Short mmCIF file of C-alpha atoms and ligand atoms in Angstrom, two decimals:
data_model
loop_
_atom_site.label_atom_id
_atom_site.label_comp_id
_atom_site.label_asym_id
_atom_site.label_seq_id
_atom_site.Cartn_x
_atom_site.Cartn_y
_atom_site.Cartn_z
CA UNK A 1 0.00 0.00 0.00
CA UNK A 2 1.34 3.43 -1.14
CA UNK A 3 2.14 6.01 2.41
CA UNK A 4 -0.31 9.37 1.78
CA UNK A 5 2.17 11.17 3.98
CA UNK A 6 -0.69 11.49 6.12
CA UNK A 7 -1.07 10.67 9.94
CA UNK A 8 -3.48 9.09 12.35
CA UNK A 9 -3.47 9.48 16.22
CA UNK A 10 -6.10 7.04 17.96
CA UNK A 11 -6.57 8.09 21.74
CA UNK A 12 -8.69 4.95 23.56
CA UNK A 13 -10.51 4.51 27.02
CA UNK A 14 -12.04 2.38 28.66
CA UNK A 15 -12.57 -1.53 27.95
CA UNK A 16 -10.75 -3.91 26.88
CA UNK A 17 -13.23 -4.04 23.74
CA UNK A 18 -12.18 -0.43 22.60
CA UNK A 19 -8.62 -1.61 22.61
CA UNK A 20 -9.58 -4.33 20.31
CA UNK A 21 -11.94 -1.88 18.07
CA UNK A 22 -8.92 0.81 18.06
CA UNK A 23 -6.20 -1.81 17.20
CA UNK A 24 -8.88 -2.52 14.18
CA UNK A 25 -9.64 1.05 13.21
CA UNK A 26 -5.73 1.45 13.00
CA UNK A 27 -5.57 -1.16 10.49
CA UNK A 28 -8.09 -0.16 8.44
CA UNK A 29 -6.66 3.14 7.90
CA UNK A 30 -3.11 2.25 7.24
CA UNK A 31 -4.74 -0.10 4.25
CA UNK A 32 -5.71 3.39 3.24
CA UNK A 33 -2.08 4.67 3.53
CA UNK A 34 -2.14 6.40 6.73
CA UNK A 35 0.46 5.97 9.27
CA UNK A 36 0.63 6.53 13.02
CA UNK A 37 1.53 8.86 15.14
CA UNK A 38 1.72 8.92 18.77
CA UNK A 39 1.92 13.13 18.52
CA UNK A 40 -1.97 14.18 18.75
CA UNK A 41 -0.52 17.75 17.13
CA UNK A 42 1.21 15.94 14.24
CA UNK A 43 -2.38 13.78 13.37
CA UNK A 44 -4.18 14.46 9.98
CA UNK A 45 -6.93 12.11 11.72
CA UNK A 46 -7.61 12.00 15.19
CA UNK A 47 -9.88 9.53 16.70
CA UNK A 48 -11.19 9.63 20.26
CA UNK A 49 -12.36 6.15 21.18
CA UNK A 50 -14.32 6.69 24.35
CA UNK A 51 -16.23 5.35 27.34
CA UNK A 52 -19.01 6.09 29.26
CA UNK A 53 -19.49 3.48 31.42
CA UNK A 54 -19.66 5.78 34.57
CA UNK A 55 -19.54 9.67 35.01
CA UNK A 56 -15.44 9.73 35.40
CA UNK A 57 -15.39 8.07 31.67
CA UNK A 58 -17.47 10.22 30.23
CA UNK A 59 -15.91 13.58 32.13
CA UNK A 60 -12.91 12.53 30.83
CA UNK A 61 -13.40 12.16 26.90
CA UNK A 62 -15.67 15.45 27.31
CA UNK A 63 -12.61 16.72 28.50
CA UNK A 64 -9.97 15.67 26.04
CA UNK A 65 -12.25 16.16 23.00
CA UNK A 66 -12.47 19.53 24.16
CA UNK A 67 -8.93 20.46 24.43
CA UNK A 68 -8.56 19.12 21.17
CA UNK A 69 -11.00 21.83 19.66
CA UNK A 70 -8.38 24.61 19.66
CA UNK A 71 -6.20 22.27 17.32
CA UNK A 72 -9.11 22.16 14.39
CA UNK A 73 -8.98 25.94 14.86
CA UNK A 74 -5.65 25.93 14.09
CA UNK A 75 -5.98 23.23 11.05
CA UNK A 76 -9.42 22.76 9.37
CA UNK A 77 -8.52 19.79 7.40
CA UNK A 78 -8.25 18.38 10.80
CA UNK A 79 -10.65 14.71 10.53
CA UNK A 80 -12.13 14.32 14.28
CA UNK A 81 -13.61 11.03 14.79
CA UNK A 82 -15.78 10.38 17.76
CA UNK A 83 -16.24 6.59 18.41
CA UNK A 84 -17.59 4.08 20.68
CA UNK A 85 -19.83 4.26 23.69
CA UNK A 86 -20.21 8.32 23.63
CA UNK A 87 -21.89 8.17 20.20
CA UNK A 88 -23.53 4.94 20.88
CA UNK A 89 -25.53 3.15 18.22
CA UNK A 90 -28.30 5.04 17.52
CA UNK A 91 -25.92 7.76 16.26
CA UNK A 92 -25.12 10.86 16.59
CA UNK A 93 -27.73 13.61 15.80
CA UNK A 94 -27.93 15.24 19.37
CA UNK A 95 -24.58 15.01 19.61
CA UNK A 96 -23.75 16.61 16.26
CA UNK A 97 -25.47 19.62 17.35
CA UNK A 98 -23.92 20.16 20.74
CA UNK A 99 -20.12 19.09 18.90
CA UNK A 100 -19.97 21.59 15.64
CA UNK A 101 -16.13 21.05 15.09
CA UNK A 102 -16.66 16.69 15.14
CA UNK A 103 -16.46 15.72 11.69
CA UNK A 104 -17.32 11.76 11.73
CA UNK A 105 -19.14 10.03 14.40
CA UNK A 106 -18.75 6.19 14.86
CA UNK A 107 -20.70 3.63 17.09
CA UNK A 108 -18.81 0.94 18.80
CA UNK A 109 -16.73 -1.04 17.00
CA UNK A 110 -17.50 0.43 13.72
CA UNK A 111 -14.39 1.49 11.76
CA UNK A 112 -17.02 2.22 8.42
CA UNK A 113 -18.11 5.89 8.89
CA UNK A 114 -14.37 7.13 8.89
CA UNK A 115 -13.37 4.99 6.46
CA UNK A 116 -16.14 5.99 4.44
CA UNK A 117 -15.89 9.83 4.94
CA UNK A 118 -11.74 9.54 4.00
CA UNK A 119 -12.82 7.73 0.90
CA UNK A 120 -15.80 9.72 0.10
CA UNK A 121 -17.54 6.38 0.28
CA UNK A 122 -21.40 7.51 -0.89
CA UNK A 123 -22.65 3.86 -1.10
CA UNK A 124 -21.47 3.59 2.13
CA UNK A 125 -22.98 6.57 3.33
CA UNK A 126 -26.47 6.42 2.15
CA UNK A 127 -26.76 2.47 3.40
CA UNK A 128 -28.52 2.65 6.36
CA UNK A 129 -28.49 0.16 9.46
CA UNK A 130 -24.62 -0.94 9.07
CA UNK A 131 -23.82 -3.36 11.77
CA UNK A 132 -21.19 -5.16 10.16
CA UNK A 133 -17.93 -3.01 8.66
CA UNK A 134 -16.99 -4.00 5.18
CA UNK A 135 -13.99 -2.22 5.37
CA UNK A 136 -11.95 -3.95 8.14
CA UNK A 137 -13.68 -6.68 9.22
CA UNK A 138 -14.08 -8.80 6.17
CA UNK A 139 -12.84 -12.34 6.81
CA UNK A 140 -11.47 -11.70 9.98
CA UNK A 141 -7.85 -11.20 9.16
CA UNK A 142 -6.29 -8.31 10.60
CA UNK A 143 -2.78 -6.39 10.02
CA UNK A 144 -1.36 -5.02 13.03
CA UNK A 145 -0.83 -1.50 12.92
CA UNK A 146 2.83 -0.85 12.09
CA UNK A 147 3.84 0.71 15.32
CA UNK A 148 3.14 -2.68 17.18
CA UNK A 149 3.98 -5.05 14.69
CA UNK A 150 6.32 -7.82 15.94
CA UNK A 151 5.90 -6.78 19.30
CA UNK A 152 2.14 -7.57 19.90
CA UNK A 153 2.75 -10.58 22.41
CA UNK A 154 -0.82 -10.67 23.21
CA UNK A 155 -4.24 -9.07 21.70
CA UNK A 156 -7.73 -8.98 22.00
CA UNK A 157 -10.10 -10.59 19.90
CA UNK A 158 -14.33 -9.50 20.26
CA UNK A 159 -16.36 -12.33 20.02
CA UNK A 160 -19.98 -11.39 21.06
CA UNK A 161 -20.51 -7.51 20.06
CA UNK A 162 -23.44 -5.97 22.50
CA UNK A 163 -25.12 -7.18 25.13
CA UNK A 164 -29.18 -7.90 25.30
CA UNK A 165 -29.08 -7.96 29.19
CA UNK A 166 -30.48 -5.62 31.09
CA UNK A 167 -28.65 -4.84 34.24
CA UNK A 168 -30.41 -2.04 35.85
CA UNK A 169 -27.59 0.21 36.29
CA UNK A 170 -25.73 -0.32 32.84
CA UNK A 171 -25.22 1.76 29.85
CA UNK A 172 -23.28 -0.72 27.81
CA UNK A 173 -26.39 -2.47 26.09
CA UNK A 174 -28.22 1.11 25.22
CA UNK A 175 -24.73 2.16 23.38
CA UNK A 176 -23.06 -1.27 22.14
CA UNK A 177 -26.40 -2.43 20.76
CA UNK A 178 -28.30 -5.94 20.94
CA UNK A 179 -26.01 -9.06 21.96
CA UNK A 180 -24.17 -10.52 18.15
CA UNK A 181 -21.97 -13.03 18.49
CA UNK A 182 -19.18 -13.30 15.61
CA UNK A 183 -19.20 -16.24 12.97
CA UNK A 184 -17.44 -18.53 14.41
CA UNK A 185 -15.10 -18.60 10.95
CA UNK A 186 -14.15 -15.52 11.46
CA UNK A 187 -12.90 -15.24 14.83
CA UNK A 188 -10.38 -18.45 13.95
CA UNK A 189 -9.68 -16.71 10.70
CA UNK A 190 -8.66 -13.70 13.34
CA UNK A 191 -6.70 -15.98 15.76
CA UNK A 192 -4.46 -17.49 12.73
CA UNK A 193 -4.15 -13.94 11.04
CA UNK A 194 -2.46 -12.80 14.59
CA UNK A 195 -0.53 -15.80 15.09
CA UNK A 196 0.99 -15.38 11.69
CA UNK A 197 1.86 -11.71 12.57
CA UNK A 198 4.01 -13.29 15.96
CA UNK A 199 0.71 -12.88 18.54
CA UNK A 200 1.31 -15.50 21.04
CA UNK A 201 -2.14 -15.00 23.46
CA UNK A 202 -5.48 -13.92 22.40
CA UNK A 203 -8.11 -13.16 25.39
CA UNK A 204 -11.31 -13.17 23.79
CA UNK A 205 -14.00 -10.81 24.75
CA UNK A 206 -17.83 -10.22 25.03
CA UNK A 207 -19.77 -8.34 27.37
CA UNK A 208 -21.03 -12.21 28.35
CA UNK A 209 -18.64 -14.18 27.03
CA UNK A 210 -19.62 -16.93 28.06
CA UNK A 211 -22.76 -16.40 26.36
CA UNK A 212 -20.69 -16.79 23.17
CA UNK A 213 -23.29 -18.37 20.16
CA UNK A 214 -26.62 -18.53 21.97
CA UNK A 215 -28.12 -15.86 20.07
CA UNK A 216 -27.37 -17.93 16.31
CA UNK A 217 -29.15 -21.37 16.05
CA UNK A 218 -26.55 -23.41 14.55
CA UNK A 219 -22.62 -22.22 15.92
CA UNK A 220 -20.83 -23.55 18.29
CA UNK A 221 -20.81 -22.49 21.90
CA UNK A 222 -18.28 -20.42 24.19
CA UNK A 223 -16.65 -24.06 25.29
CA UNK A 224 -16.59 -25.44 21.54
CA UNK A 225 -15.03 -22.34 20.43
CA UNK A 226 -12.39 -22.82 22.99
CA UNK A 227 -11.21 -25.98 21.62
CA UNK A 228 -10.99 -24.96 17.76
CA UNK A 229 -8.87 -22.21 18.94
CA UNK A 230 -6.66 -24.40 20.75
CA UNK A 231 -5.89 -26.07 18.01
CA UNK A 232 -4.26 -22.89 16.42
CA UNK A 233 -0.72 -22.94 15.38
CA UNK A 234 1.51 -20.23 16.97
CA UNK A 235 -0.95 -19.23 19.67
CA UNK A 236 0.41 -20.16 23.14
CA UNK A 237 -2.02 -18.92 25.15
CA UNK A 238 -6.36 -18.26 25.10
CA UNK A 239 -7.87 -16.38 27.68
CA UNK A 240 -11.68 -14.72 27.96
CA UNK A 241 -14.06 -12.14 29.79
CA UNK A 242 -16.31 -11.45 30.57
CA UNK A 243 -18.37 -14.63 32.07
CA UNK A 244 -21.93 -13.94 33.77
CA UNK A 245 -22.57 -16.49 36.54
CA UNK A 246 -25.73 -17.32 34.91
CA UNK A 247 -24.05 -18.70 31.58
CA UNK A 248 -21.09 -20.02 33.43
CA UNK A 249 -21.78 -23.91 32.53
CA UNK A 250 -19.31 -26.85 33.60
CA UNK A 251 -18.37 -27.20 29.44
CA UNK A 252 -16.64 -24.27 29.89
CA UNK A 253 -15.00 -25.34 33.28
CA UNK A 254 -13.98 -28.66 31.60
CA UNK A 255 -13.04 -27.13 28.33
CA UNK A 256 -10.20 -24.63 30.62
CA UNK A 257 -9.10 -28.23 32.39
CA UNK A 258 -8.84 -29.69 29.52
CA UNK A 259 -7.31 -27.72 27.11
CA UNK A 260 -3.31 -27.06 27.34
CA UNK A 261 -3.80 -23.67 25.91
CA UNK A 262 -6.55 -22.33 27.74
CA UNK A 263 -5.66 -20.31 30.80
CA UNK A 264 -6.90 -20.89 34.04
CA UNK A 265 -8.80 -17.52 34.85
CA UNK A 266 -11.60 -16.65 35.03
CA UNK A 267 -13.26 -13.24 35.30
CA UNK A 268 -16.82 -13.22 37.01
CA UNK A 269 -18.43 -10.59 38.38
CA UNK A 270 -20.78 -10.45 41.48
CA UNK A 271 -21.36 -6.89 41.88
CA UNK A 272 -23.42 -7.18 44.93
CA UNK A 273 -23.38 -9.62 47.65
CA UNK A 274 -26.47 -9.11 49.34
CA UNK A 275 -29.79 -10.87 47.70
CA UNK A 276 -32.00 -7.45 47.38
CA UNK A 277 -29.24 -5.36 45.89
CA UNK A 278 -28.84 -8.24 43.17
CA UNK A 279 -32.80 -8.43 42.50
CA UNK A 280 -32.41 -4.58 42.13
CA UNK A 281 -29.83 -4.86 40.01
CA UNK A 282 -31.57 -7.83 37.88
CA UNK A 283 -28.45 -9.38 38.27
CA UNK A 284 -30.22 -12.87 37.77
CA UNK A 285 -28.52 -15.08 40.57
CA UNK A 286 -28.13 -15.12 44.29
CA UNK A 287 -25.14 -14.54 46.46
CA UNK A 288 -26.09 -18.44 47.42
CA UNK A 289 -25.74 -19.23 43.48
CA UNK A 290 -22.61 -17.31 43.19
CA UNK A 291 -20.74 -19.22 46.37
CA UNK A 292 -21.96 -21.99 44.35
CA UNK A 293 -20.87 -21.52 41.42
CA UNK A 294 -16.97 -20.10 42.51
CA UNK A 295 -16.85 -23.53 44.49
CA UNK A 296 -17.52 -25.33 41.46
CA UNK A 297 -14.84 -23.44 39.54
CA UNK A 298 -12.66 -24.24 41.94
CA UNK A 299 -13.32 -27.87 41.96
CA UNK A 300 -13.37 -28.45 38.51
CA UNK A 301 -10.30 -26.30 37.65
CA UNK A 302 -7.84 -26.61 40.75
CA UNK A 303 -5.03 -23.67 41.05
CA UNK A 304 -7.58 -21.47 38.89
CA UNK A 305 -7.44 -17.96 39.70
CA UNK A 306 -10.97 -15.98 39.41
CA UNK A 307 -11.48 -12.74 39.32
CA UNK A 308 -14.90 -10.33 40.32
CA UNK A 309 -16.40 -6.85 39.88
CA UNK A 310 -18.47 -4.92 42.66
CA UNK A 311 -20.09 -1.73 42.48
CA UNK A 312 -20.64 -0.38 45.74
CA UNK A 313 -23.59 2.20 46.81
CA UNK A 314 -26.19 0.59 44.46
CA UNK A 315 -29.31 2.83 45.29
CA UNK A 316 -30.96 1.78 48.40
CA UNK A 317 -27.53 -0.36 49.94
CA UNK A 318 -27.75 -0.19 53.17
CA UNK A 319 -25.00 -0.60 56.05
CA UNK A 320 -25.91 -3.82 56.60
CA UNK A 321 -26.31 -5.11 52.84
CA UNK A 322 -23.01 -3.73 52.07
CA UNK A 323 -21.70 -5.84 55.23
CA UNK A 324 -22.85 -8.97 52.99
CA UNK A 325 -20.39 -7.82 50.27
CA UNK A 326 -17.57 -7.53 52.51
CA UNK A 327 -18.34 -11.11 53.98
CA UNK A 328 -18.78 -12.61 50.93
CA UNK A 329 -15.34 -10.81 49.34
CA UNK A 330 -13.42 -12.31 52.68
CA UNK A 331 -15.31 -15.96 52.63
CA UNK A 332 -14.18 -16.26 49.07
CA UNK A 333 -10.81 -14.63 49.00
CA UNK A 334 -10.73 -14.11 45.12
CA UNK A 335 -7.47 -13.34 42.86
CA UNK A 336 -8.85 -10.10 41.90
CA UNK A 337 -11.79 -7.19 43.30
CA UNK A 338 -12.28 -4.35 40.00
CA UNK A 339 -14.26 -2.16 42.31
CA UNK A 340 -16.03 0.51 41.33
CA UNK A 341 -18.87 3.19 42.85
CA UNK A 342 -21.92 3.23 41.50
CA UNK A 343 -22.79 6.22 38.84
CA UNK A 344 -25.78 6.97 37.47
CA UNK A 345 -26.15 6.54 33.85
CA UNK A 346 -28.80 8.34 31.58
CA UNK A 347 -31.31 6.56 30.68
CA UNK A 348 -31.00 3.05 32.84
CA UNK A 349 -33.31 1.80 34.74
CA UNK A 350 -31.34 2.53 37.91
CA UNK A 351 -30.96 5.98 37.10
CA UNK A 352 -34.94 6.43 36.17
CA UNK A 353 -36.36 4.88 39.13
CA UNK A 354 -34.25 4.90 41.92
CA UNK A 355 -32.35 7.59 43.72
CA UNK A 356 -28.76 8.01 44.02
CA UNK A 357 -29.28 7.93 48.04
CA UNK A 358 -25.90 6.55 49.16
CA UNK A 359 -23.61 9.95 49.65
CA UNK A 360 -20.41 10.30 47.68
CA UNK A 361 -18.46 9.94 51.16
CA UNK A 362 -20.27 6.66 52.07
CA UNK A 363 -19.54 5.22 48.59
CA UNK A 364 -15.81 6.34 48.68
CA UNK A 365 -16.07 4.71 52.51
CA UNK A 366 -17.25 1.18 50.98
CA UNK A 367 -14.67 1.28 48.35
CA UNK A 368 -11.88 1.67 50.58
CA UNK A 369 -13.23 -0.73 53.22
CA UNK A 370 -13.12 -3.75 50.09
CA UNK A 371 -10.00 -2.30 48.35
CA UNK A 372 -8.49 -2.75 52.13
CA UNK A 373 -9.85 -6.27 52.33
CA UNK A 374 -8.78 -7.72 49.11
CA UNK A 375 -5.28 -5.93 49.33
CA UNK A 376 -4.84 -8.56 52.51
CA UNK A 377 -6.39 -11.21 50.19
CA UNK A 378 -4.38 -10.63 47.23
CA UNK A 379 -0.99 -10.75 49.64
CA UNK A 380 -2.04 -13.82 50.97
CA UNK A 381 -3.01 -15.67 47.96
CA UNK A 382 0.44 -14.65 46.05
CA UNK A 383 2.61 -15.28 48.92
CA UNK A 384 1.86 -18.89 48.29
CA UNK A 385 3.30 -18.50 44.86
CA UNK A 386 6.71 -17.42 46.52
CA UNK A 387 10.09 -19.95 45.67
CA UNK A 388 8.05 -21.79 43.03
CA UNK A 389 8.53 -22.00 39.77
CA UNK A 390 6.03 -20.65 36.91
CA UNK A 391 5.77 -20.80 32.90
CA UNK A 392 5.34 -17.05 32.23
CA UNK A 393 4.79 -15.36 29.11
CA UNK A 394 6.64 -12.11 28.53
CA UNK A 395 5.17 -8.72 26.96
CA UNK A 396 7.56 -6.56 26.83
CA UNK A 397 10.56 -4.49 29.23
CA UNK A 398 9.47 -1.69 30.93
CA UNK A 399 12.34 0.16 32.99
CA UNK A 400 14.68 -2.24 32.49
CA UNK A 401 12.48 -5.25 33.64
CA UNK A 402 10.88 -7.55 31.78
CA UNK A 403 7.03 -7.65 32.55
CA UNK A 404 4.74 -10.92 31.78
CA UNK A 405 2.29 -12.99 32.99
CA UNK A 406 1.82 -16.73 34.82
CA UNK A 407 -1.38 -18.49 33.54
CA UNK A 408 -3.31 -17.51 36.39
CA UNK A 409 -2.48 -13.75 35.33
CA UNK A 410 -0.36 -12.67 37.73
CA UNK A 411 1.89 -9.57 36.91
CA UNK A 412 5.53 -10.87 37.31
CA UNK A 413 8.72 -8.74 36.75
CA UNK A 414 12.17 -10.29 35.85
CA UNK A 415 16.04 -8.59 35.64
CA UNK A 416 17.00 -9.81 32.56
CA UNK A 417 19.01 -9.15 29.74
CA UNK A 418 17.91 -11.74 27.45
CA UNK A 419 14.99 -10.80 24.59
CA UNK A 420 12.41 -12.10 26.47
CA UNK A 421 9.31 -10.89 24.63
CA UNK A 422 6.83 -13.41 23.50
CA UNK A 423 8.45 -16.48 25.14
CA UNK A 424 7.05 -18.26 27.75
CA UNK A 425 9.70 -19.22 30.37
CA UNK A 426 9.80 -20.88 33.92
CA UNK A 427 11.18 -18.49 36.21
CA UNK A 428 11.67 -18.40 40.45
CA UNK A 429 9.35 -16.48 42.41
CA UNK A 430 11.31 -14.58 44.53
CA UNK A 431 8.89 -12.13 45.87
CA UNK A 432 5.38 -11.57 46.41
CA UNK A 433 3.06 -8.40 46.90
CA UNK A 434 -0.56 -7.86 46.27
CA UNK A 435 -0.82 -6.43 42.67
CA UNK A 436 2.37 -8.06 41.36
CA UNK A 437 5.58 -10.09 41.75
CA UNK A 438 9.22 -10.36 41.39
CA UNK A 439 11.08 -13.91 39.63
CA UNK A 440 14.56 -14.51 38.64
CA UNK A 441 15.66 -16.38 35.46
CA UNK A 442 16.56 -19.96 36.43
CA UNK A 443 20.01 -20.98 36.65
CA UNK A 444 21.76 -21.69 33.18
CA UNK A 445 22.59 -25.26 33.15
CA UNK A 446 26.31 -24.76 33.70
CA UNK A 447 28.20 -26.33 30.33
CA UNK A 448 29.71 -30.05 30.91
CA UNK A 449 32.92 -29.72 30.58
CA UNK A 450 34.41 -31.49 27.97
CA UNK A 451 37.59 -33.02 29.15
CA UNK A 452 40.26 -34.32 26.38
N1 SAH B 501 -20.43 -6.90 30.85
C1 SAH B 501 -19.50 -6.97 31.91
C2 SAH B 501 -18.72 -5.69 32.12
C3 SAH B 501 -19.48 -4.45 32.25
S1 SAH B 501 -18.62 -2.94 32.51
C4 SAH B 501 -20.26 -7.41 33.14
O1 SAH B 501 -21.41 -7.73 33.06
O2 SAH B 501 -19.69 -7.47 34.21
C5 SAH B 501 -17.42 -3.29 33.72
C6 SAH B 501 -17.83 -3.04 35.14
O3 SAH B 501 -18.19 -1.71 35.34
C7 SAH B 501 -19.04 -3.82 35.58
O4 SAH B 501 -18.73 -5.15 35.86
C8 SAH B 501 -19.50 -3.05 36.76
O5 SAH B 501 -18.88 -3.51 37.93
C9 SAH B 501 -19.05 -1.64 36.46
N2 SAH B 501 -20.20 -0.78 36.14
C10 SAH B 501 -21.08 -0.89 35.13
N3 SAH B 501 -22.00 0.09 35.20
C11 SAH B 501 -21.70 0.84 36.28
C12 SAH B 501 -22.29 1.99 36.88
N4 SAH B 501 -23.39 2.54 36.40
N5 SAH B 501 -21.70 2.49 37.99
C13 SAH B 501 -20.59 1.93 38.51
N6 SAH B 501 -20.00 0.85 37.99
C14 SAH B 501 -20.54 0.30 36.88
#
């Protein structure tokens, strides 16, 4: 592909899902010739890829799309792109008004209204409905944006676009659309393309993962999946998130026993632990189900390390309701606690019928109270990894120390001077906190000495 001497600049927050949809968008335009630059000032094309999952997300694209405004002062051929979860699907028309100087606006994971406004695209344009890109997506291959080419160790790969739950304080399904899960030829077609381009882990991704082909009548399901992707050359290592309890079935358990490549992590959320909070929340199951459930894990995947998500002050949590979170964080002791205070978003159900009654103090209170608890939890369960020995997968060295992961995805740093970066080696523990650990390289087998 001919260079148009022009640049791009992607800025990305939130999920793990924008990553993906970024990496995607950046490969799509550097088919069309454009190159990267990590210098928003230098960028022809500037794309803000943004979240809005609660207030602070939203605040915060608001407030870099804003101080990007003076720049299309200053250039007028300046392309802004507004994407993901701020435009939504249903477009942009409000938003068009109220953001004059935006030029292109993008749902989630939709590379096609750029793409179509650099190429003047007016088939593209006047086709209504689009839920599928024709411009990127195709048969699921994917080049890796030159910047990150032969160093992407591991990527992202969406498997279920959407959601079609309806948790009562989430945004996600009114701006990511109805639950679609990918054809399943595509997604392998995805895998191989990244394994060809030196990807050694893929972590596959859906807002219910494990929901993965229950919405088509004939694919295969989240477990199946697993295993024709472990059969893919060059990839080391599969991971995937997000699971709901609900759809969490023992296949899936047995498939990430079973299969060599398959990680054992999981990523569940709770998000409540008392039984009233989760019927408010239309959560599905109860905090019984959910002990349940983690026990079962546990059981059928031994060593597993899970994962969980809590939002505390839910409207109407109580002292005593929040207590049942706390109990059920220490009872369980999980790997990981992605905590978060509750926000109300436009246009939930949360937000329409119930107040906002827990004060910002209380809710910064609760947060601290769990983030105390599982930092004790999190010390204790890695201190058991300390002086053993663990396959890890290296990403790449940051300050002079390789960073990488064990399959239970724990952070581990190692001193090394070797090129490390997308092997998977066994290396010491040699110490232990609660977000992350320290190894050393095994000792070199010293060389026999060859005597004459
Ligand atoms: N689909 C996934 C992830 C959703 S977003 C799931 O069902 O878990 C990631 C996390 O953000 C959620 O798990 C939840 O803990 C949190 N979250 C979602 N909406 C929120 C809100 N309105 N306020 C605070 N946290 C929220």
């Amino acid at each position: 592909m001919d260079k148009l001497n022009k640049k791009y600049h992607i800025w990305t927050a939130g999920c793990q899902m924008n990553v993906a949809d970024s990496r995607r968008l950046g490969s799509s335009l550097e088919h069309l010739g454009y190159n990267f630059t990590d210098n928003v000032k230098e960028a022809d094309v500037l794309v803000l890829n943004t979240c809005v999952v609660r207030q602070s997300a939203e605040d915060k694209a608001l407030g870099f799309l804003h101080s990007i405004r003076p720049l299309k002062e200053q250039n007028p051929n300046l392309v802004i792109n507004l994407m993901g979860c701020l435009v939504g699907v249903k477009g942009a028309e409000k938003l068009q008004k109220k953001l004059p100087f935006v030029d292109v606006f993008s749902p989630p994971s939709d590379p096609g209204p750029l793409i179509a406004h650099l190429t003047q695209d007016d088939d593209y344009i006047n086709e209504t409905n689009v839920t599928r890109n024709r411009f990127a997506i195709m048969d699921g291959e994917i080049i890796i944006p030159e910047h990150e080419r032969g160093k992407l160790v591991s990527a992202f790969i969406p498997v279920v676009y959407g959601c079609s739950h309806a948790c009562t304080y989430c945004i996600i399904p009114y701006q990511r659309g109805i639950e679609r899960s990918r054809p399943v030829g595509e997604i392998v077609a995805e895998a191989r393309s990244l394994a060809a381009q030196g990807v050694k882990e893929i972590t596959l991704l859906g807002q219910i993962v494990d929901r993965y082909g229950k919405d088509v009548a004939d694919g295969p399901n989240l477990a199946e999946l697993l295993h024709l992707l472990n059969d893919v050359a060059g990839i080391e290592r599969i991971r995937f998130l997000t699971s709901h309890p609900n759809y969490f079935g023992v296949d899936i358990m047995r498939a990430v026993a079973e299969l060599p490549k398959v990680m054992p992590h999981f990523e569940v959320p709770i998000q409540a632990g008392d039984n009233e909070v989760l019927e408010n929340m239309k959560r599905g199951y109860t905090q019984e189900d959910y002990r349940k459930l983690i026990a079962q894990i546990r059981d059928e995947v031994p060593g597993c390390s899970i994962a969980t998500d809590i939002i505390v002050g839910f409207p109407g949590e109580t002292e005593e309701q929040f207590e049942q979170t706390y109990q059920l964080l220490a009872d369980l002791k999980m790997d990981v606690a992605h905590l978060a205070r509750y926000s109300p978003r436009k246009g939930t159900v949360s937000e329409r019928r119930m107040a906002d009654d827990v004060t910002d103090a209380e809710k910064r209170r609760r947060f601290h109270r769990l983030e105390a608890l599982q930092k004790e939890i999190a010390t204790e369960i890695n201190a058991r990894y300390l002086g053993e020995t663990v396959p890890v997968l290296f990403e790449e060295k940051v300050k002079g120390r390789w960073r990488g992961r064990t399959p239970t995805n724990k952070l581990v740093f190692v001193e090394s001077d070797d090129n490390l970066r997308g092997k998977v080696v066994d290396v010491r523990i040699t110490w232990t906190g609660p977000w992350s650990m320290q190894a050393q390289m095994l000792q070199q087998k010293p060389t026999p000495l060859v005597l004459a």
